[in-house]
Coordinates of C-alpha atoms in Angstrom, one line a residue:
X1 CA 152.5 123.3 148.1
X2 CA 153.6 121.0 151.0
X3 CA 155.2 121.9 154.1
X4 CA 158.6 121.0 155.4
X5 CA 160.4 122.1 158.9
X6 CA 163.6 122.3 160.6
X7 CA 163.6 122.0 163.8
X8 CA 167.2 122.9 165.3
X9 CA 167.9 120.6 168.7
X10 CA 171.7 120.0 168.4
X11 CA 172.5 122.2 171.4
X12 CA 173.9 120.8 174.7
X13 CA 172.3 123.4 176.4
X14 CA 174.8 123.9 179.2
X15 CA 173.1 126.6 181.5
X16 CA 170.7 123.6 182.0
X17 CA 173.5 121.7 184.2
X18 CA 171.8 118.8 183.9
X19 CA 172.7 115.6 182.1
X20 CA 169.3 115.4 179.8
X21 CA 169.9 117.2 176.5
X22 CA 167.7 120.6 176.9
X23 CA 164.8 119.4 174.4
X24 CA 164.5 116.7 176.8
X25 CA 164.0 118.8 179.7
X26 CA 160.6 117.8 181.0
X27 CA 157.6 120.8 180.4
X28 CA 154.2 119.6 181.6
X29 CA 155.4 116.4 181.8
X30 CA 156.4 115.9 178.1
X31 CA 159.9 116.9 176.4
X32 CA 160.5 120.2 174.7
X33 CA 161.3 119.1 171.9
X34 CA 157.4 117.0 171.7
X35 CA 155.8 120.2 172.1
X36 CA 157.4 121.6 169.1
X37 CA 156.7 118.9 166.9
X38 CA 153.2 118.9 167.8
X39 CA 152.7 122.0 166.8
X40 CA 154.3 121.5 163.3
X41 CA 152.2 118.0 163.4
X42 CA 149.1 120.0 163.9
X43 CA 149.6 122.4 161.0
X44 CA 150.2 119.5 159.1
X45 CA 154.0 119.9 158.3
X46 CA 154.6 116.9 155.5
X47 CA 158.2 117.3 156.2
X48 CA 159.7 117.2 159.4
X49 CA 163.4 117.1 159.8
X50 CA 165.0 117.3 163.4
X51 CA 168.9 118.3 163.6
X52 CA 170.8 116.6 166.2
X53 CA 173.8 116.6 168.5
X54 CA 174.3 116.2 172.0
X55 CA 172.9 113.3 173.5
X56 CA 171.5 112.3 170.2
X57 CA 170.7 108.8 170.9
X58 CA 168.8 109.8 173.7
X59 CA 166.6 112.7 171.9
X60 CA 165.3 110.0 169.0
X61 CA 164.4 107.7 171.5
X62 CA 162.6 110.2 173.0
X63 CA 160.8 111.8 170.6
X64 CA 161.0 109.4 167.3
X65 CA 158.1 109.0 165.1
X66 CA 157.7 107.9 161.2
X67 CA 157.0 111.2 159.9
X68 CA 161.4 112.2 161.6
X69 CA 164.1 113.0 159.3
X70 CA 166.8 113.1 161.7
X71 CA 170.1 114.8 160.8
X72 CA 173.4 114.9 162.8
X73 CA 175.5 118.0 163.1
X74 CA 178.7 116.8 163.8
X75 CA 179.9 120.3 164.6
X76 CA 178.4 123.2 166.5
X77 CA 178.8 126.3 164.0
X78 CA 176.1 128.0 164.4
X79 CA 171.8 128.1 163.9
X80 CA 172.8 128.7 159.9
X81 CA 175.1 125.6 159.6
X82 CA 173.0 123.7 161.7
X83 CA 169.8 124.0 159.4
X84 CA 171.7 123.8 156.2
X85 CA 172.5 119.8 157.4
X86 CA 168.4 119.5 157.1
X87 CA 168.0 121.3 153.9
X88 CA 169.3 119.1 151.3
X89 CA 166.2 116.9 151.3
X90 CA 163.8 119.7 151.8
X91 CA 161.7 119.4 148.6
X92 CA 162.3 122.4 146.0
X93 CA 158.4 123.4 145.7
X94 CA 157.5 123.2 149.8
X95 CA 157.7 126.1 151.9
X96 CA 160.3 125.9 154.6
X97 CA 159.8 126.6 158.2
X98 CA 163.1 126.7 160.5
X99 CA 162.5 127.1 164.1
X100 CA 164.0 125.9 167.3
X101 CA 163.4 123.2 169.5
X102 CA 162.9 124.8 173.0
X103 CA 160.3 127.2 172.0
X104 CA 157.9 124.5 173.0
X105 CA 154.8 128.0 173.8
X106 CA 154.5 128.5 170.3
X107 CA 150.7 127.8 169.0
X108 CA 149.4 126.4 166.2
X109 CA 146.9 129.2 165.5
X110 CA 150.5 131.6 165.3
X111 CA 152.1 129.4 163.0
X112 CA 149.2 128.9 161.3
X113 CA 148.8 133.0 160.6
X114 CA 152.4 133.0 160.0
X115 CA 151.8 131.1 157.3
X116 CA 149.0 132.9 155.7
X117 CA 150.1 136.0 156.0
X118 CA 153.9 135.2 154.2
X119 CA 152.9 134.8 150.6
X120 CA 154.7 131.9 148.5
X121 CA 157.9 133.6 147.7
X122 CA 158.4 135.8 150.1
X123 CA 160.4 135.2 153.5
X124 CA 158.8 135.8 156.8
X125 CA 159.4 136.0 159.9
X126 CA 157.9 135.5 163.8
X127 CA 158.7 138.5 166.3
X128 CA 157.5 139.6 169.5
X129 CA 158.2 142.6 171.9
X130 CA 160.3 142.5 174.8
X131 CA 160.3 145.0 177.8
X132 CA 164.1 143.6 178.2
X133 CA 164.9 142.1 175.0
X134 CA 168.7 141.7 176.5
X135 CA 170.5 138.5 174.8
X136 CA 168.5 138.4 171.9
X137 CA 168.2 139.7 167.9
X138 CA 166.7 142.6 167.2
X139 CA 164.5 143.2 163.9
X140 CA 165.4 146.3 162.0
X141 CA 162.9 148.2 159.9
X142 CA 163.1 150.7 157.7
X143 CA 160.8 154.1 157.4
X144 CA 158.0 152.0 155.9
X145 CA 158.1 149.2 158.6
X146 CA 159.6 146.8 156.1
X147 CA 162.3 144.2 157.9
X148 CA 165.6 144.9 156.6
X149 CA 167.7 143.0 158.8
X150 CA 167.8 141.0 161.8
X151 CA 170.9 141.7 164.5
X152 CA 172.5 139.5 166.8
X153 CA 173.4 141.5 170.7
X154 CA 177.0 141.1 170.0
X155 CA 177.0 142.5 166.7
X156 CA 174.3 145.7 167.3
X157 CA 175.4 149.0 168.0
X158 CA 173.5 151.3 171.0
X159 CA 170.9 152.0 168.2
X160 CA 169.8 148.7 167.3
X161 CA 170.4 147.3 171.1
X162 CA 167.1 149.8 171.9
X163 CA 165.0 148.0 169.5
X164 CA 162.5 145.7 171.7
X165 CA 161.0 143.7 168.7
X166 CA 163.0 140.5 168.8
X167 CA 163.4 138.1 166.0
X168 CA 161.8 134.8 167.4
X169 CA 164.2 132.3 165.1
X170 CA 161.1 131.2 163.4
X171 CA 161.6 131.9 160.1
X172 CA 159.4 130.8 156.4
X173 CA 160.4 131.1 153.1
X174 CA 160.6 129.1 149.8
X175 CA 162.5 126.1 149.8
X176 CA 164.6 126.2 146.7
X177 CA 165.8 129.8 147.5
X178 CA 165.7 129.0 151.8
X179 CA 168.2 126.3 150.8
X180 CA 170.5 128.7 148.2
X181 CA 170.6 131.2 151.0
X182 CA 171.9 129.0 153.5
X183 CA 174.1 127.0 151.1
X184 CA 175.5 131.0 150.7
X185 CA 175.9 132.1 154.7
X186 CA 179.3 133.1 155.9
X187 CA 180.8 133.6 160.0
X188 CA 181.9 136.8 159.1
X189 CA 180.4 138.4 162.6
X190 CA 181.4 138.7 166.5
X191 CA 181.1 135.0 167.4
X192 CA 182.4 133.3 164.4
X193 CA 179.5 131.2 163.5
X194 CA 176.8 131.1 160.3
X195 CA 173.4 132.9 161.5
X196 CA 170.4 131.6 160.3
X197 CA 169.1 134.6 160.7
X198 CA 171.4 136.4 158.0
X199 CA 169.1 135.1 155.7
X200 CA 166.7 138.2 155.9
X201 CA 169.3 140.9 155.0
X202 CA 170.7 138.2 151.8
X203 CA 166.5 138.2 151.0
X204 CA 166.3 141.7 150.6
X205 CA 169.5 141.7 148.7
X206 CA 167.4 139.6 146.4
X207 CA 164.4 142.1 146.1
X208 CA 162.7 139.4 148.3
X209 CA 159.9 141.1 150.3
X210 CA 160.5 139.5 154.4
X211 CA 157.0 140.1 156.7
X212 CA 158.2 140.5 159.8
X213 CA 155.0 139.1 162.1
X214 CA 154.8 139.8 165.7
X215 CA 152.4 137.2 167.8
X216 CA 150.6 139.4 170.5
X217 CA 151.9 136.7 173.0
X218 CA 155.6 137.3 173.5
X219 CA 155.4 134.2 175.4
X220 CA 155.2 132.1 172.9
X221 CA 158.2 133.0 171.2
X222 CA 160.2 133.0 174.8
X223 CA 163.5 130.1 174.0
X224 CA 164.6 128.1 177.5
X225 CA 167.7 127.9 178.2
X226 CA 167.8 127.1 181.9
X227 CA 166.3 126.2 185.0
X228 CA 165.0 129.7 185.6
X229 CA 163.1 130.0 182.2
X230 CA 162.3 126.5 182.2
X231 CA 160.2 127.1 185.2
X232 CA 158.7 130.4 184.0
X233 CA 157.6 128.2 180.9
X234 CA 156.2 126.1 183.3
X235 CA 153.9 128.2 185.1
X236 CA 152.8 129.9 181.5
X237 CA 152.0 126.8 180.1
X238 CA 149.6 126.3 183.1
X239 CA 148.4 129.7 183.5
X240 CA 147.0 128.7 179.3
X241 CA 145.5 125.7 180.0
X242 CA 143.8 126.5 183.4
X243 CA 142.0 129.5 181.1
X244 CA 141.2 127.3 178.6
X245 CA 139.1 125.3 181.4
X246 CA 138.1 128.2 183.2
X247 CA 136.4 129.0 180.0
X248 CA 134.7 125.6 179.5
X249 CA 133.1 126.5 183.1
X250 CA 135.5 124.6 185.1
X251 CA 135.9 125.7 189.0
X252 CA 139.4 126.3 190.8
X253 CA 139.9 127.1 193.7
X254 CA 143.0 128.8 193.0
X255 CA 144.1 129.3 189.1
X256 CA 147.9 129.0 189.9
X257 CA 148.0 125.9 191.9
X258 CA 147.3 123.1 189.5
X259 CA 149.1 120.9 187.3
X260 CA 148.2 119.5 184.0
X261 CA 150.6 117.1 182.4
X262 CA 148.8 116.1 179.3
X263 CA 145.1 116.2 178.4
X264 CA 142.2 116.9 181.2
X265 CA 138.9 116.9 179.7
X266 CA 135.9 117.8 182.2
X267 CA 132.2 117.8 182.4
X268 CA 129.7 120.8 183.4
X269 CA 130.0 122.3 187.0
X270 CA 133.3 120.5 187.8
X271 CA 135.6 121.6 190.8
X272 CA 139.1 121.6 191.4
X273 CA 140.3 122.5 194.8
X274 CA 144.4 123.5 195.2
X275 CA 147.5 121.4 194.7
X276 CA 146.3 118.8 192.0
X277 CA 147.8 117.4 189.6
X278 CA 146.3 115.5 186.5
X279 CA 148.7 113.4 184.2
X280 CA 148.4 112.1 180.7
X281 CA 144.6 111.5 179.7
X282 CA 142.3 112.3 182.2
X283 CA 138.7 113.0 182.0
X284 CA 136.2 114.0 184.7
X285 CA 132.3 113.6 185.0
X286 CA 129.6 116.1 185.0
X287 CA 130.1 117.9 188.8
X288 CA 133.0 115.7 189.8
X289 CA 134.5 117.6 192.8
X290 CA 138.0 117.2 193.4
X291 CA 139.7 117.6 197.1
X292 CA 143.3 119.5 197.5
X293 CA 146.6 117.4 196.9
X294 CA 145.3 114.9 194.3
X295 CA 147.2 113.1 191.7
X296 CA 145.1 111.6 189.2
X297 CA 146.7 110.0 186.0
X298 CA 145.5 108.2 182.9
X299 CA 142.0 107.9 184.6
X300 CA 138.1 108.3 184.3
X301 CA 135.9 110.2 187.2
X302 CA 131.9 109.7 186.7
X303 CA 129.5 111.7 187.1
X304 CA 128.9 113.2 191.0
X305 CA 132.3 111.5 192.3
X306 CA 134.0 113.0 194.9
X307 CA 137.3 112.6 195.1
X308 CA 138.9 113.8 199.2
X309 CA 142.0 115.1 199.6
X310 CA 146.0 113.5 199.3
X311 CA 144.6 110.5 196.7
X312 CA 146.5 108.7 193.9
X313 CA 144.6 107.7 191.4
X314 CA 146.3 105.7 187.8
X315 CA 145.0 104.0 185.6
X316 CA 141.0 103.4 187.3
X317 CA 138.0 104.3 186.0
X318 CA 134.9 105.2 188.1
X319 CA 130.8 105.0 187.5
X320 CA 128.6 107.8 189.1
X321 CA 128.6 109.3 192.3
X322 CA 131.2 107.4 193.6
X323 CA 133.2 109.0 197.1
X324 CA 137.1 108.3 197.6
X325 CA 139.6 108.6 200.2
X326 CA 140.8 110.5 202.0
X327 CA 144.4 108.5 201.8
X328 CA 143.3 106.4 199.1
X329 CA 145.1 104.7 196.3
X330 CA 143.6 103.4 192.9
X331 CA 145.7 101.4 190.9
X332 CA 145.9 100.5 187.5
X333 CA 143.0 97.9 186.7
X334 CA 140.8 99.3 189.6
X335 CA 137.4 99.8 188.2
X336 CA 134.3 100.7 190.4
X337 CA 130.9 101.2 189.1
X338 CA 128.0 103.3 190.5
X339 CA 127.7 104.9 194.1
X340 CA 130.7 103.0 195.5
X341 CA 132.6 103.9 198.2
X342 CA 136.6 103.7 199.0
X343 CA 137.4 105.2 201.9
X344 CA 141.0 106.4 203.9
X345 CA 144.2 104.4 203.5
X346 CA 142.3 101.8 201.0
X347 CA 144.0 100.2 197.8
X348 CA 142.3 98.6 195.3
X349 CA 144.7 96.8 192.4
X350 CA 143.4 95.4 189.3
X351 CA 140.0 94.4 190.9
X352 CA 136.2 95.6 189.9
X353 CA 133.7 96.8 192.5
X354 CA 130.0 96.7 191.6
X355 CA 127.3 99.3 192.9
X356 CA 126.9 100.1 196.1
X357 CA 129.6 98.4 198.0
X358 CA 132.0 100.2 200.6
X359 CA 135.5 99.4 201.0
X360 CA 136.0 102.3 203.9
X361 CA 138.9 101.6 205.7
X362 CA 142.5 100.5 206.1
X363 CA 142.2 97.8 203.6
X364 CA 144.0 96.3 200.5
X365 CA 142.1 94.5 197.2
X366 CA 144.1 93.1 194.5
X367 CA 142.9 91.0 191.7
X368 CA 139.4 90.9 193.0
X369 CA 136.1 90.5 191.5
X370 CA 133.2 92.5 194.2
X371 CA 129.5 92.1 193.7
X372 CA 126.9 94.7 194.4
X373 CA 126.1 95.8 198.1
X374 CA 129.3 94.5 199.8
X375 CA 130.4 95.8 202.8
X376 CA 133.8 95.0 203.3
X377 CA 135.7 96.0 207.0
X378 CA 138.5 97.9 208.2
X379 CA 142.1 96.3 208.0
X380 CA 140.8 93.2 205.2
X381 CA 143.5 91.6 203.2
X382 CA 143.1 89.5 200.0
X383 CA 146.3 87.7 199.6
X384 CA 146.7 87.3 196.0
X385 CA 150.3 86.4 195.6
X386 CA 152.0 83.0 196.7
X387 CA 155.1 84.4 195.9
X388 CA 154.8 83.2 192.3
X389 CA 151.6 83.7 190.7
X390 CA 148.8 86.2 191.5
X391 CA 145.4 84.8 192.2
X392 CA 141.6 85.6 192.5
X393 CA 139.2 86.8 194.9
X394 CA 135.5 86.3 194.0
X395 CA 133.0 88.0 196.6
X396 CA 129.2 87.5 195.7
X397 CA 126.8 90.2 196.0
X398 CA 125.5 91.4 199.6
X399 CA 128.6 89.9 201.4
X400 CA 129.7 91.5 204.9
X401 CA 133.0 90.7 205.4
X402 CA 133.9 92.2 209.0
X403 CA 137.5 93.2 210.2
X404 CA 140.9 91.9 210.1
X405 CA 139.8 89.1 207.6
X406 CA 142.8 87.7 205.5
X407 CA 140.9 86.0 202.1
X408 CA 143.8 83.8 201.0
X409 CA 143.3 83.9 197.2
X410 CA 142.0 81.8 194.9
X411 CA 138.6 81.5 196.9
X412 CA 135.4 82.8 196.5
X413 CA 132.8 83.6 199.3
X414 CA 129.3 83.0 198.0
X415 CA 126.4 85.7 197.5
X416 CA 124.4 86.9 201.4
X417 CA 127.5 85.2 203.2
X418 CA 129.5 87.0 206.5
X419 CA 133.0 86.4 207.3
X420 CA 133.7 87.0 210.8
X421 CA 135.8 89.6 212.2
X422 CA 139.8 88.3 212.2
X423 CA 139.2 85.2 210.2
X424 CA 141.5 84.0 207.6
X425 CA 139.5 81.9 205.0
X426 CA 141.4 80.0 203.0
X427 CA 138.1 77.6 201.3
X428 CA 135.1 78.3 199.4
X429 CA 132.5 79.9 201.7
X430 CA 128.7 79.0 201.0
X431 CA 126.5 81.6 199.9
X432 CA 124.0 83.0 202.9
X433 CA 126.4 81.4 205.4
X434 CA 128.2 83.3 208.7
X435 CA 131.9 81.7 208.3
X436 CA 134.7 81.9 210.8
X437 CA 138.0 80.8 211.4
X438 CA 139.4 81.8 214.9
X439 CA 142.2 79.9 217.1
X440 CA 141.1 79.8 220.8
X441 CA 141.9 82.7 223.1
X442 CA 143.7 81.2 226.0
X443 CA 145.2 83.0 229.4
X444 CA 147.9 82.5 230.9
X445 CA 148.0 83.0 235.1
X446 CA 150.4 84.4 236.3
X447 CA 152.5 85.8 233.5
X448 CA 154.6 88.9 234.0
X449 CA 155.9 91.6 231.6
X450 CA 159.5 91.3 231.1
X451 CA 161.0 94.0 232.5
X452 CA 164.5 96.1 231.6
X453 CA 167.9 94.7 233.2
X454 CA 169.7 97.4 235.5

């Protein structure tokens, strides 16, 4: 029996007060909306159908994928009417899931034992406990703790306002009697509009049995509907994957001031000190230490690298025991092998470094190709870019190049050579060869320092 979803995302979501559509609203760097289908993706959902409204065209290009039926509602009447416009293709013989799409804390192991535990023609249901379940619909049982009905705030009375299980808006059942349900929903109620969640008191009109299952998270099942929660969503989301590391063996300096926005997989004995951030696929080394106030995105640490404090690091990928920054800035291209060393206020652009050379100070490579053993000096320049056309650097292995050198690409300086402090080479410089390129220094007697008119 296959699987199909609804995922409801037609809101506007105006306690957002932004212009984004609220399942675009950015959580760990990715949409709300991606989270959700993720999870659906990961419990291998053969169905996906994804209702739309506001800001439509900019929610498919978003999120779209191949496995995306996406419906319009053309009018907002409600979480019933809303998943009725993605029924009508939901094979007969699946089992339908409707849920929401800013409940991006739901796991996959939750849906998955929602699943299990809702037999084939029953209807089921996610719920969680609030301590203030203010706002939201309560699940009524009877004496036997069977769900009878789930009530919306503005349609309980005192009674059922008391109740803190809360019906999470997840909700399974079979499709050929999901879809005659909601083909049979009415607005009769306090705000007018058809409930999806009316379908559990029309189930047990039906003699259907509804499992109301509550996930020992209430997190999980926690909807975002503003700024506020969005945040608080935030910081849980963390809070889960900085335990999941913590658990690997991974070392933080402080739990609650990192940021992952995507996937971070580390090595044995690895450190993280405060303030850093990690974005899309990262992955560190074996007892990579990582200074305070780091970005690193879409990058590889090796083994024993160090990595000092207020560095941005995209797209790069380091050997072993390499040491960066302070201040330092890998782009995207910028590879360095084993036991290299980039040091404050350098940036290295599309460019390879081979073992053992030093780039320590105040100093920008781009589009360069560095042997092994280089030392090059503080405040070096290659110029790759005429203004049209970036070209290349070639430096051979052992090369000193000393300070304030400008190396006007394309040129190469040969293997053993050493380029003289504040030289601008501009030709082909012979291996083993001391090479430099200085005007004369000239005085000038008598010369005075212009001085302010009165």
């Amino acid at each position: 029996m296959g699987l199909s979803v609804i995922i409801l995302a037609a809101g506007q979501g105006t306690r957002m007060r932004s212009a984004l559509p609220k399942v675009l609203q950015p959580l760990a760097g990715r949409p709300l909306l991606d989270h959700v289908l993720t999870v659906f993706r990961d419990v291998g959902a053969s169905d996906i159908a994804v209702v739309y409204g506001h800001g439509g065209d900019a929610v498919k290009a978003a999120c779209d994928g191949p496995d995306i039926r996406w419906v319009l509602q053309a009018e907002q009447l409600g979480t019933g009417h809303a998943a009725l416009q993605g029924a009508p293709d939901v094979p007969d013989d699946n089992r339908l899931v409707c849920t929401f799409g800013d409940m991006p804390l739901l796991r996959a192991s939750t849906l998955r034992s929602l699943i299990d535990q809702v037999g084939d023609d029953e209807l089921g249901v996610l719920t969680g406990h609030l301590d203030d379940p203010f706002g939201m619909g309560r699940i009524v049982r009877d004496d036997s703790g069977n769900v009878i009905a789930s009530v919306e705030e503005k349609d309980a009375n005192d009674a059922q306002r008391a109740i803190q299980e809360i019906n999470s808006g997840v909700i399974i059942g079979p499709g050929k009697r999901f879809k005659a349900w909601l083909n049979a929903l009415t607005n009769d109620n306090a705000q007018n509009e058809y409930y999806l969640t009316d379908l559990i008191g029309m189930a047990v009109n039906d003699g259907v049995t509804v499992r109301g299952i509550m996930t020992d998270d209430a997190v999980e099942v926690m909807g975002i509907n503003d700024k506020k929660q969005l945040a608080e969503a935030e910081r849980a989301l963390q809070a889960r994957r900085v335990d999941e590391l913590l658990a690997q063996g991974v070392g933080f300096a402080d739990p609650a001031r990192v940021d992952i926005r995507g996937e971070l997989r580390c090595g044995t004995d690895v450190y993280i000190d405060v303030n850093a951030v990690f974005e899309g696929n990262v992955t560190l080394g074996d007892r990579v230490h990582i200074g305070p106030n780091n970005l690193v995105r879409d990058s590889h640490l090796g083994d024993d690298t160090v990595l000092h404090s207020n560095c941005h690091v995209e797209g790069a990928h380091t050997g072993d025991a390499c040491e960066i920054g302070p201040y330092a800035r890998l782009r995207p291209g910028a590879e360095l092998a084993n036991n290299v060393k980039v040091g404050n206020f350098v940036e290295i652009k599309k460019s390879t470094v081979a073992d053992g050379s030093k780039v320590n100070h105040l100093t920008y490579i781009g589009d360069a190709k560095i042997g092994t053993d280089v030392n090059v000096g503080a405040g070096t320049i290659t110029c790759n870019y005429d203004g049209a056309n970036k070209h290349q650097t070639v430096i051979g292995d052992g090369v000193f190049v000393g300070s304030g050198v400008n190396l006007v690409a394309p040129v190469e300086v040969g293997a053993g050579a050493t380029v003289g402090a504040g030289s601008t080479i501009t030709k082909p410089v012979e291996a083993d060869q001391l090479v430099l390129e200085r005007s004369k220094q000239k005085s000038v007697p008598g010369w005075k320092r212009p001085t302010k008119k009165t």
